[in-house]
Coordinates of C-alpha atoms in Angstrom, one line a residue:
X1 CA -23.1 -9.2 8.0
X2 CA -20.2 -7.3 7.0
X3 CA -16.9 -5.9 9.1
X4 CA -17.1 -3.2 12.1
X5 CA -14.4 -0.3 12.1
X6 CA -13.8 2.6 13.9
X7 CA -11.3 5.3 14.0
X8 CA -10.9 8.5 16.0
X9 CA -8.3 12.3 16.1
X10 CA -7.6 14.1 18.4
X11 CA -5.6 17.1 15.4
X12 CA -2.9 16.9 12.9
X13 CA -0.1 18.8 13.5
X14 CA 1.9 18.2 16.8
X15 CA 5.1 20.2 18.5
X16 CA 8.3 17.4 17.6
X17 CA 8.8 19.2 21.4
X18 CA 5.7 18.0 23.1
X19 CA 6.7 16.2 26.6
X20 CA 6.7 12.4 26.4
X21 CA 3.6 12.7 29.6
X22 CA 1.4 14.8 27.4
X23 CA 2.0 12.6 24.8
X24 CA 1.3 9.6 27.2
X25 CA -1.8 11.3 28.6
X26 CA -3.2 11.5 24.5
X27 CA -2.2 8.3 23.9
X28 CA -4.3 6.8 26.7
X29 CA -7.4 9.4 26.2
X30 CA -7.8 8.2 22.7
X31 CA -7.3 4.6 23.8
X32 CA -10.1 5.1 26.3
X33 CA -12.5 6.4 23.5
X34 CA -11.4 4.0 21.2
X35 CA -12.3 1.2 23.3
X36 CA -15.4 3.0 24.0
X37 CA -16.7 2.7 20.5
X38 CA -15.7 -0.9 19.9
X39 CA -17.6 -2.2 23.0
X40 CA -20.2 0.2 21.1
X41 CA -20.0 -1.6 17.8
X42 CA -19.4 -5.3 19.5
X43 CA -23.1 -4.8 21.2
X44 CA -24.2 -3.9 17.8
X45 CA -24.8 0.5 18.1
X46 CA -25.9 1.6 14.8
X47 CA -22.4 3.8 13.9
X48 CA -24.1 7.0 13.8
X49 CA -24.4 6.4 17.9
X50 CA -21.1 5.1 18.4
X51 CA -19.3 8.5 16.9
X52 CA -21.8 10.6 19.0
X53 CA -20.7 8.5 22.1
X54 CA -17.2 8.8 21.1
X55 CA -17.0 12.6 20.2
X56 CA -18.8 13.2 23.5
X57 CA -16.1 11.9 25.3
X58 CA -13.4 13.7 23.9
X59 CA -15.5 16.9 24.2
X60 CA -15.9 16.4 27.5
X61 CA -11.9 16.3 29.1
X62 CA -9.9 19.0 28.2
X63 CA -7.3 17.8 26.7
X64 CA -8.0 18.4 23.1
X65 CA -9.6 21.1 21.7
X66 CA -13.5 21.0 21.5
X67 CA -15.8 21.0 24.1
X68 CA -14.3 21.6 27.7
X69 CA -11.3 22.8 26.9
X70 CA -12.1 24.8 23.3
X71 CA -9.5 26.9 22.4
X72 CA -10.5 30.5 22.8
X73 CA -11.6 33.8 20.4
X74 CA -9.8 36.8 20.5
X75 CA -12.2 37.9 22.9
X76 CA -11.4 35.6 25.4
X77 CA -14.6 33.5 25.0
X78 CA -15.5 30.0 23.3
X79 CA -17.4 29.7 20.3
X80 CA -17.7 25.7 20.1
X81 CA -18.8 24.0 16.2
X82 CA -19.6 20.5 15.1
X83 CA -21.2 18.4 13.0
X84 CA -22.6 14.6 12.5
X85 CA -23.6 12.8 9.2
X86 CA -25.1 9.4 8.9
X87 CA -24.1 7.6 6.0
X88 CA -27.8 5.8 5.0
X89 CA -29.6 8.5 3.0
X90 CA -26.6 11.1 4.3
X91 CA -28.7 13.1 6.8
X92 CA -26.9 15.4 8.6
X93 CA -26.7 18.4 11.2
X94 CA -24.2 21.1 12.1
X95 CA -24.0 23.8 14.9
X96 CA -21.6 26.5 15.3
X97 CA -21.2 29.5 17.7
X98 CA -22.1 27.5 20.6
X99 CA -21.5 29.4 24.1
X100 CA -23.2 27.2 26.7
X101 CA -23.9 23.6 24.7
X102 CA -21.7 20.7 27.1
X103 CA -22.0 18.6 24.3
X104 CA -22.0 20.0 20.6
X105 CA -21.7 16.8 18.7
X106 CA -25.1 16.0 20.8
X107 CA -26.6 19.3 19.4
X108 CA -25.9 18.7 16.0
X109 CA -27.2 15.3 16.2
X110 CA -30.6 17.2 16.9
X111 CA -30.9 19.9 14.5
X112 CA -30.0 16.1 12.0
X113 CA -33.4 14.7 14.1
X114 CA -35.5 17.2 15.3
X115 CA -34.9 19.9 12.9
X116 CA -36.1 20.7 9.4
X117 CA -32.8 22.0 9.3
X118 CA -29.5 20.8 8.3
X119 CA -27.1 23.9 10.4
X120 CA -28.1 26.1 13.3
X121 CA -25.5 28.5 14.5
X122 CA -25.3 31.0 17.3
X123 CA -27.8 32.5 19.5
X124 CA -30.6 30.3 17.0
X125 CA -28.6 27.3 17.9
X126 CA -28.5 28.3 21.4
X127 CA -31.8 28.6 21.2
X128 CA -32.8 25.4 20.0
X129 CA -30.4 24.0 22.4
X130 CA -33.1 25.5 25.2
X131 CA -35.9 24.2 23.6
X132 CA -34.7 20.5 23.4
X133 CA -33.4 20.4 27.3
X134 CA -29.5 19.3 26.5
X135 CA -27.1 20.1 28.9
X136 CA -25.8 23.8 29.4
X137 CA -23.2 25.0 31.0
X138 CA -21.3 28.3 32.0
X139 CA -19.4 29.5 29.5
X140 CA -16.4 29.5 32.5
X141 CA -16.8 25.4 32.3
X142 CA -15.3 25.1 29.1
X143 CA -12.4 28.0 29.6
X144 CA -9.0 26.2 31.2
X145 CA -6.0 28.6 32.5
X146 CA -3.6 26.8 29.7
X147 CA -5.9 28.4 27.2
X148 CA -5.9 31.9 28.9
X149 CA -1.9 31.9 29.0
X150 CA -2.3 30.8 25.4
X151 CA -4.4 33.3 24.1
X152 CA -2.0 35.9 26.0
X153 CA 0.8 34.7 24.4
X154 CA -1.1 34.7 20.8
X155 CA -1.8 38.6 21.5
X156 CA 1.3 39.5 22.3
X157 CA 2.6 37.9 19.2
X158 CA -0.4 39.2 17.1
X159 CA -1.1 36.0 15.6
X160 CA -3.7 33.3 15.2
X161 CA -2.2 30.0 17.8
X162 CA -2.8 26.8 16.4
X163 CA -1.0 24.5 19.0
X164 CA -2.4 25.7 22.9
X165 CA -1.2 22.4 24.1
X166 CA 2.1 23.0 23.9
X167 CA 3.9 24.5 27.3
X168 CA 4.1 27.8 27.9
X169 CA 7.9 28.0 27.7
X170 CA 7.8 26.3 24.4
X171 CA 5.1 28.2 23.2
X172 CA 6.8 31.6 24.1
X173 CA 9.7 30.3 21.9
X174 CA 7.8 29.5 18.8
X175 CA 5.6 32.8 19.0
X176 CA 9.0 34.5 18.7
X177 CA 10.3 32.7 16.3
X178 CA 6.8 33.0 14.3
X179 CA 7.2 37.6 14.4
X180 CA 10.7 36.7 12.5
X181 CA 9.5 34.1 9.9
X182 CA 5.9 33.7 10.1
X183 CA 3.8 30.7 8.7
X184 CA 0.6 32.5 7.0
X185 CA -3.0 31.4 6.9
X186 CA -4.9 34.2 5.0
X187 CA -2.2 36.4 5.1
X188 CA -2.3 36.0 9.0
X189 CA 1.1 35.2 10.9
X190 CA 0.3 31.6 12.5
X191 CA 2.8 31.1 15.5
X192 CA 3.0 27.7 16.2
X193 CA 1.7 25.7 13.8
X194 CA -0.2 22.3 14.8
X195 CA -4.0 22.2 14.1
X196 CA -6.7 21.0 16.0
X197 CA -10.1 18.9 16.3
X198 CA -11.5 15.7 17.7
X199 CA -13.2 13.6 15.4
X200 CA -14.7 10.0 15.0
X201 CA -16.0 8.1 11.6
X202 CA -17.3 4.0 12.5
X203 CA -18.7 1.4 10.0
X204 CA -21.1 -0.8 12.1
X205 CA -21.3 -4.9 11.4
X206 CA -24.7 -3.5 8.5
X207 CA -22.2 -1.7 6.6
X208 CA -23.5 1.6 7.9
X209 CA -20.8 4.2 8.2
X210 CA -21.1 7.6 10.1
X211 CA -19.2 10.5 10.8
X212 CA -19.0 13.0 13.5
X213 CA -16.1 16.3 14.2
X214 CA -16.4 18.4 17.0
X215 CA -13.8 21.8 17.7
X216 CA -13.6 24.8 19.3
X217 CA -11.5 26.5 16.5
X218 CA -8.2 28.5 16.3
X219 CA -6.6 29.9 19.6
X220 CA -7.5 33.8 19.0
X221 CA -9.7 33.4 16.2
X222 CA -12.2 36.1 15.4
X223 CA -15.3 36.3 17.0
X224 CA -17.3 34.7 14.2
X225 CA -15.6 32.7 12.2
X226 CA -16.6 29.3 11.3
X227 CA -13.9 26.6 10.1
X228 CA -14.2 23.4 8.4
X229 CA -15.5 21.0 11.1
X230 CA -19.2 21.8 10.9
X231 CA -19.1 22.0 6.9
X232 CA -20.7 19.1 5.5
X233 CA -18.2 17.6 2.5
X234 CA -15.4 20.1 4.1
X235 CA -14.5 18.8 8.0
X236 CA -16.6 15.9 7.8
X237 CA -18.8 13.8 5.4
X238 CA -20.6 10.1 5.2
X239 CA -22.7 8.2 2.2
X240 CA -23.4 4.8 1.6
X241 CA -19.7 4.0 1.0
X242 CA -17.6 5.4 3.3
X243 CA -17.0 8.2 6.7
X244 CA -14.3 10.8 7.0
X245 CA -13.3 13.4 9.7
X246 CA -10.7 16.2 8.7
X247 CA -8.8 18.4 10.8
X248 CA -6.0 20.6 10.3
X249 CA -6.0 24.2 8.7
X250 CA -9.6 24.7 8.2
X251 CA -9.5 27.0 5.7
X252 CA -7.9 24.7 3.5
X253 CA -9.8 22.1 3.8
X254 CA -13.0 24.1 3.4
X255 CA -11.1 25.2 -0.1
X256 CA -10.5 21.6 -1.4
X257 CA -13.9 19.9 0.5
X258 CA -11.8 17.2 1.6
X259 CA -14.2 14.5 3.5
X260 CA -16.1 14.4 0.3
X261 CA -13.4 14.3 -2.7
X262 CA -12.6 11.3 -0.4
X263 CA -16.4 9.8 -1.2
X264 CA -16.5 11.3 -4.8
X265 CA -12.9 9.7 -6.0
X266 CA -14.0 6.5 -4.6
X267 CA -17.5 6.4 -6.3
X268 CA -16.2 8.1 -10.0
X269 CA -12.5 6.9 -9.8
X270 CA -13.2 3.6 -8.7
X271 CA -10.4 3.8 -6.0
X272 CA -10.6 2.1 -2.9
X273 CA -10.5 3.7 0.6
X274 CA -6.0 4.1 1.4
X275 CA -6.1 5.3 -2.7
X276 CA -8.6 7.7 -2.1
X277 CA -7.5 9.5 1.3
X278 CA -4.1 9.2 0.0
X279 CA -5.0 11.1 -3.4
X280 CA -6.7 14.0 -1.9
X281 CA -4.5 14.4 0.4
X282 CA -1.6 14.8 -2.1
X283 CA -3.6 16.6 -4.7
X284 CA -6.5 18.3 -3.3
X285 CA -5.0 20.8 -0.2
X286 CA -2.2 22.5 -2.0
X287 CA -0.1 24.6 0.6
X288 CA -2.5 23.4 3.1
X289 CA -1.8 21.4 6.2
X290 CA -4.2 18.7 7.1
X291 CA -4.9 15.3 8.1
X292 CA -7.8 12.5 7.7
X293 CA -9.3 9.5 9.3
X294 CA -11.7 7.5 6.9
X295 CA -13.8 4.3 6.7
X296 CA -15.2 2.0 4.1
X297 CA -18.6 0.1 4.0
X298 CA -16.5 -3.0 3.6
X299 CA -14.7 -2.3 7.3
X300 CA -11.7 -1.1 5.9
X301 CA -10.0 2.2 7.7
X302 CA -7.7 4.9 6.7
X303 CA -5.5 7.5 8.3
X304 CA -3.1 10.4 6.4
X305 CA -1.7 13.4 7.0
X306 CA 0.5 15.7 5.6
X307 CA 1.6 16.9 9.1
X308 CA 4.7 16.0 11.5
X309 CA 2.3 13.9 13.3
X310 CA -1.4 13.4 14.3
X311 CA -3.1 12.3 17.3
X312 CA -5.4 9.1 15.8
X313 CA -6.3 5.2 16.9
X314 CA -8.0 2.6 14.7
X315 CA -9.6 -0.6 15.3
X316 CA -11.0 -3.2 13.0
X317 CA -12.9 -6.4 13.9
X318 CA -10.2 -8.7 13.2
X319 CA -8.6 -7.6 16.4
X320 CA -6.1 -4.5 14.7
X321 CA -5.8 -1.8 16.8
X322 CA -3.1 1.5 16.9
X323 CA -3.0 4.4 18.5
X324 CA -0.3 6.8 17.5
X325 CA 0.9 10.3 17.0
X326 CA 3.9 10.2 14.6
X327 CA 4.8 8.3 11.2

């Protein structure tokens, strides 16, 4: 029998000026999930159901950015993505463009199970959704009025909003300050920049890891566009020895296939799990922005970001257990 571990995001990259209640009310959120999945792994859940439990908690309160509460296209309307791998024999499913799906993570776990497919996206995703009776909803449920000022405020700056969570008043003062000396993704002014994503990896007591990412993208994204969090090896990615969730500027991370350069230095570098995620990290995003929560086979875990800060908690089965934002 080996070690359980579990780890869990909620984004790297957080305003130095968020209030201390939102960052209490985070703080507690990911405590909640975090005890969620080790009560999961204690009564012996295989890991790939304790990051589908996990995820589906955070998509379902608002406060982070997937599920209810998805931040919204420049259209005004949520296009939700996720993804799920299981480590033994690394099956996997994705979905993106999701308009009506409560639960994404849920969705992806059954194009993985009862698909001969890997990725559905869109109305084919929507449609498979249908077929296998998961929950829908309005696409109302999933719009909150923070995210409506947000995506006003992104307009009127012309730029793609990365932090939605921060308050208005700040908000207004970093779009501003963004027209004069804009961050760039792309070539695109970025106006506050803190990315986003909920995300979960676990390593049950059979040395079984898992992975699972859930988000609704960029605040006034295209209509469209697909990041890193469905992209197997990019947002998230789990084998035989380890499990890693991304988040942060997708784009990047798509670039430098972060969750699996995590697997890939481990298995042809030898390195153990903190060398690894530390090393791509440092050598693999460039100019990017991005952050990481990782497990080993031998219940070791892993966090690192390049980022001020990054919502994340970690438990082991020798009783440690953090939850933090900053260094």
């Amino acid at each position: 029998m080996g070690r359980w571990a579990i780890a869990v995001h909620g984004g790297a990259g957080v305003d130095p000026n968020l209030p201390q209640q939102r960052q209490e009310e985070a703080k507690q959120l990911l405590t909640r999930c975090l005890n969620l999945g080790i009560s999961a792994l204690r009564s012996n859940l295989p890991a790939i159901d304790v990051v589908e439990l996990v995820v589906r908690e955070l998509e379902s309160d608002p406060l982070f950015n997937s599920g209810r509460g998805s931040a919204l296209t420049e259209k005004g309307t949520v296009e939700m993505e996720a993804s799920i791998m299981d480590g033994p024999k690394r099956r996997c499913g994705a979905v993106s463009g999701l308009t009506t799906v409560k639960n994404p993570v849920s969705l992806a776990r059954l194009v993985m199970e009862k698909s001969p497919h890997s990725y559905l996206a869109f109305s084919g995703a929507e449609e498979f959704a249908r077929q296998q009776g998961v929950e829908l909803m309005q696409n109302d449920y999933f719009i909150t009025e923070d995210n409506v000022g947000m995506l006003k405020l992104a307009k009127e700056a012309n730029s793609i909003l990365f932090d939605y969570r921060i308050p208005l008043e700040t908000c207004s003062a970093g779009a501003a300050a963004a027209m004069d000396n804009p961050l760039q993704m792309n070539g695109l002014p970025i106006s506050v920049y803190a990315p986003e994503t909920v995300g979960c990896v676990a390593v049950d007591s059979e040395g079984r890891c898992a992975a699972a990412t859930s988000t609704g993208g960029l605040m006034n994204k295209m209509t469209g566009r697909i990041g890193d969090s469905p992209l197997i090896g990019a947002g998230t990615y789990a084998c035989d020895l380890c499990g890693i969730s991304c988040t942060g500027e997708g784009e990047a991370i798509i670039r430098g296939t972060l969750a699996r350069d995590v697997a890939a230095v481990m298995e042809y570098k030898g390195l153990g799990l903190q060398q690894a995620v530390d090393f791509v990290i440092n050598e693999r995003l460039d100019e990017g922005k991005a952050g990481l929560i990782a497990v080993s086979r031998n219940g070791d875990v892993a966090c690192r970001y390049n980022t001020n800060g990054m919502f994340r908690g970690c438990a082991t089965e020798d009783g440690f257990m953090e939850v933090g934002i900053w260094n």
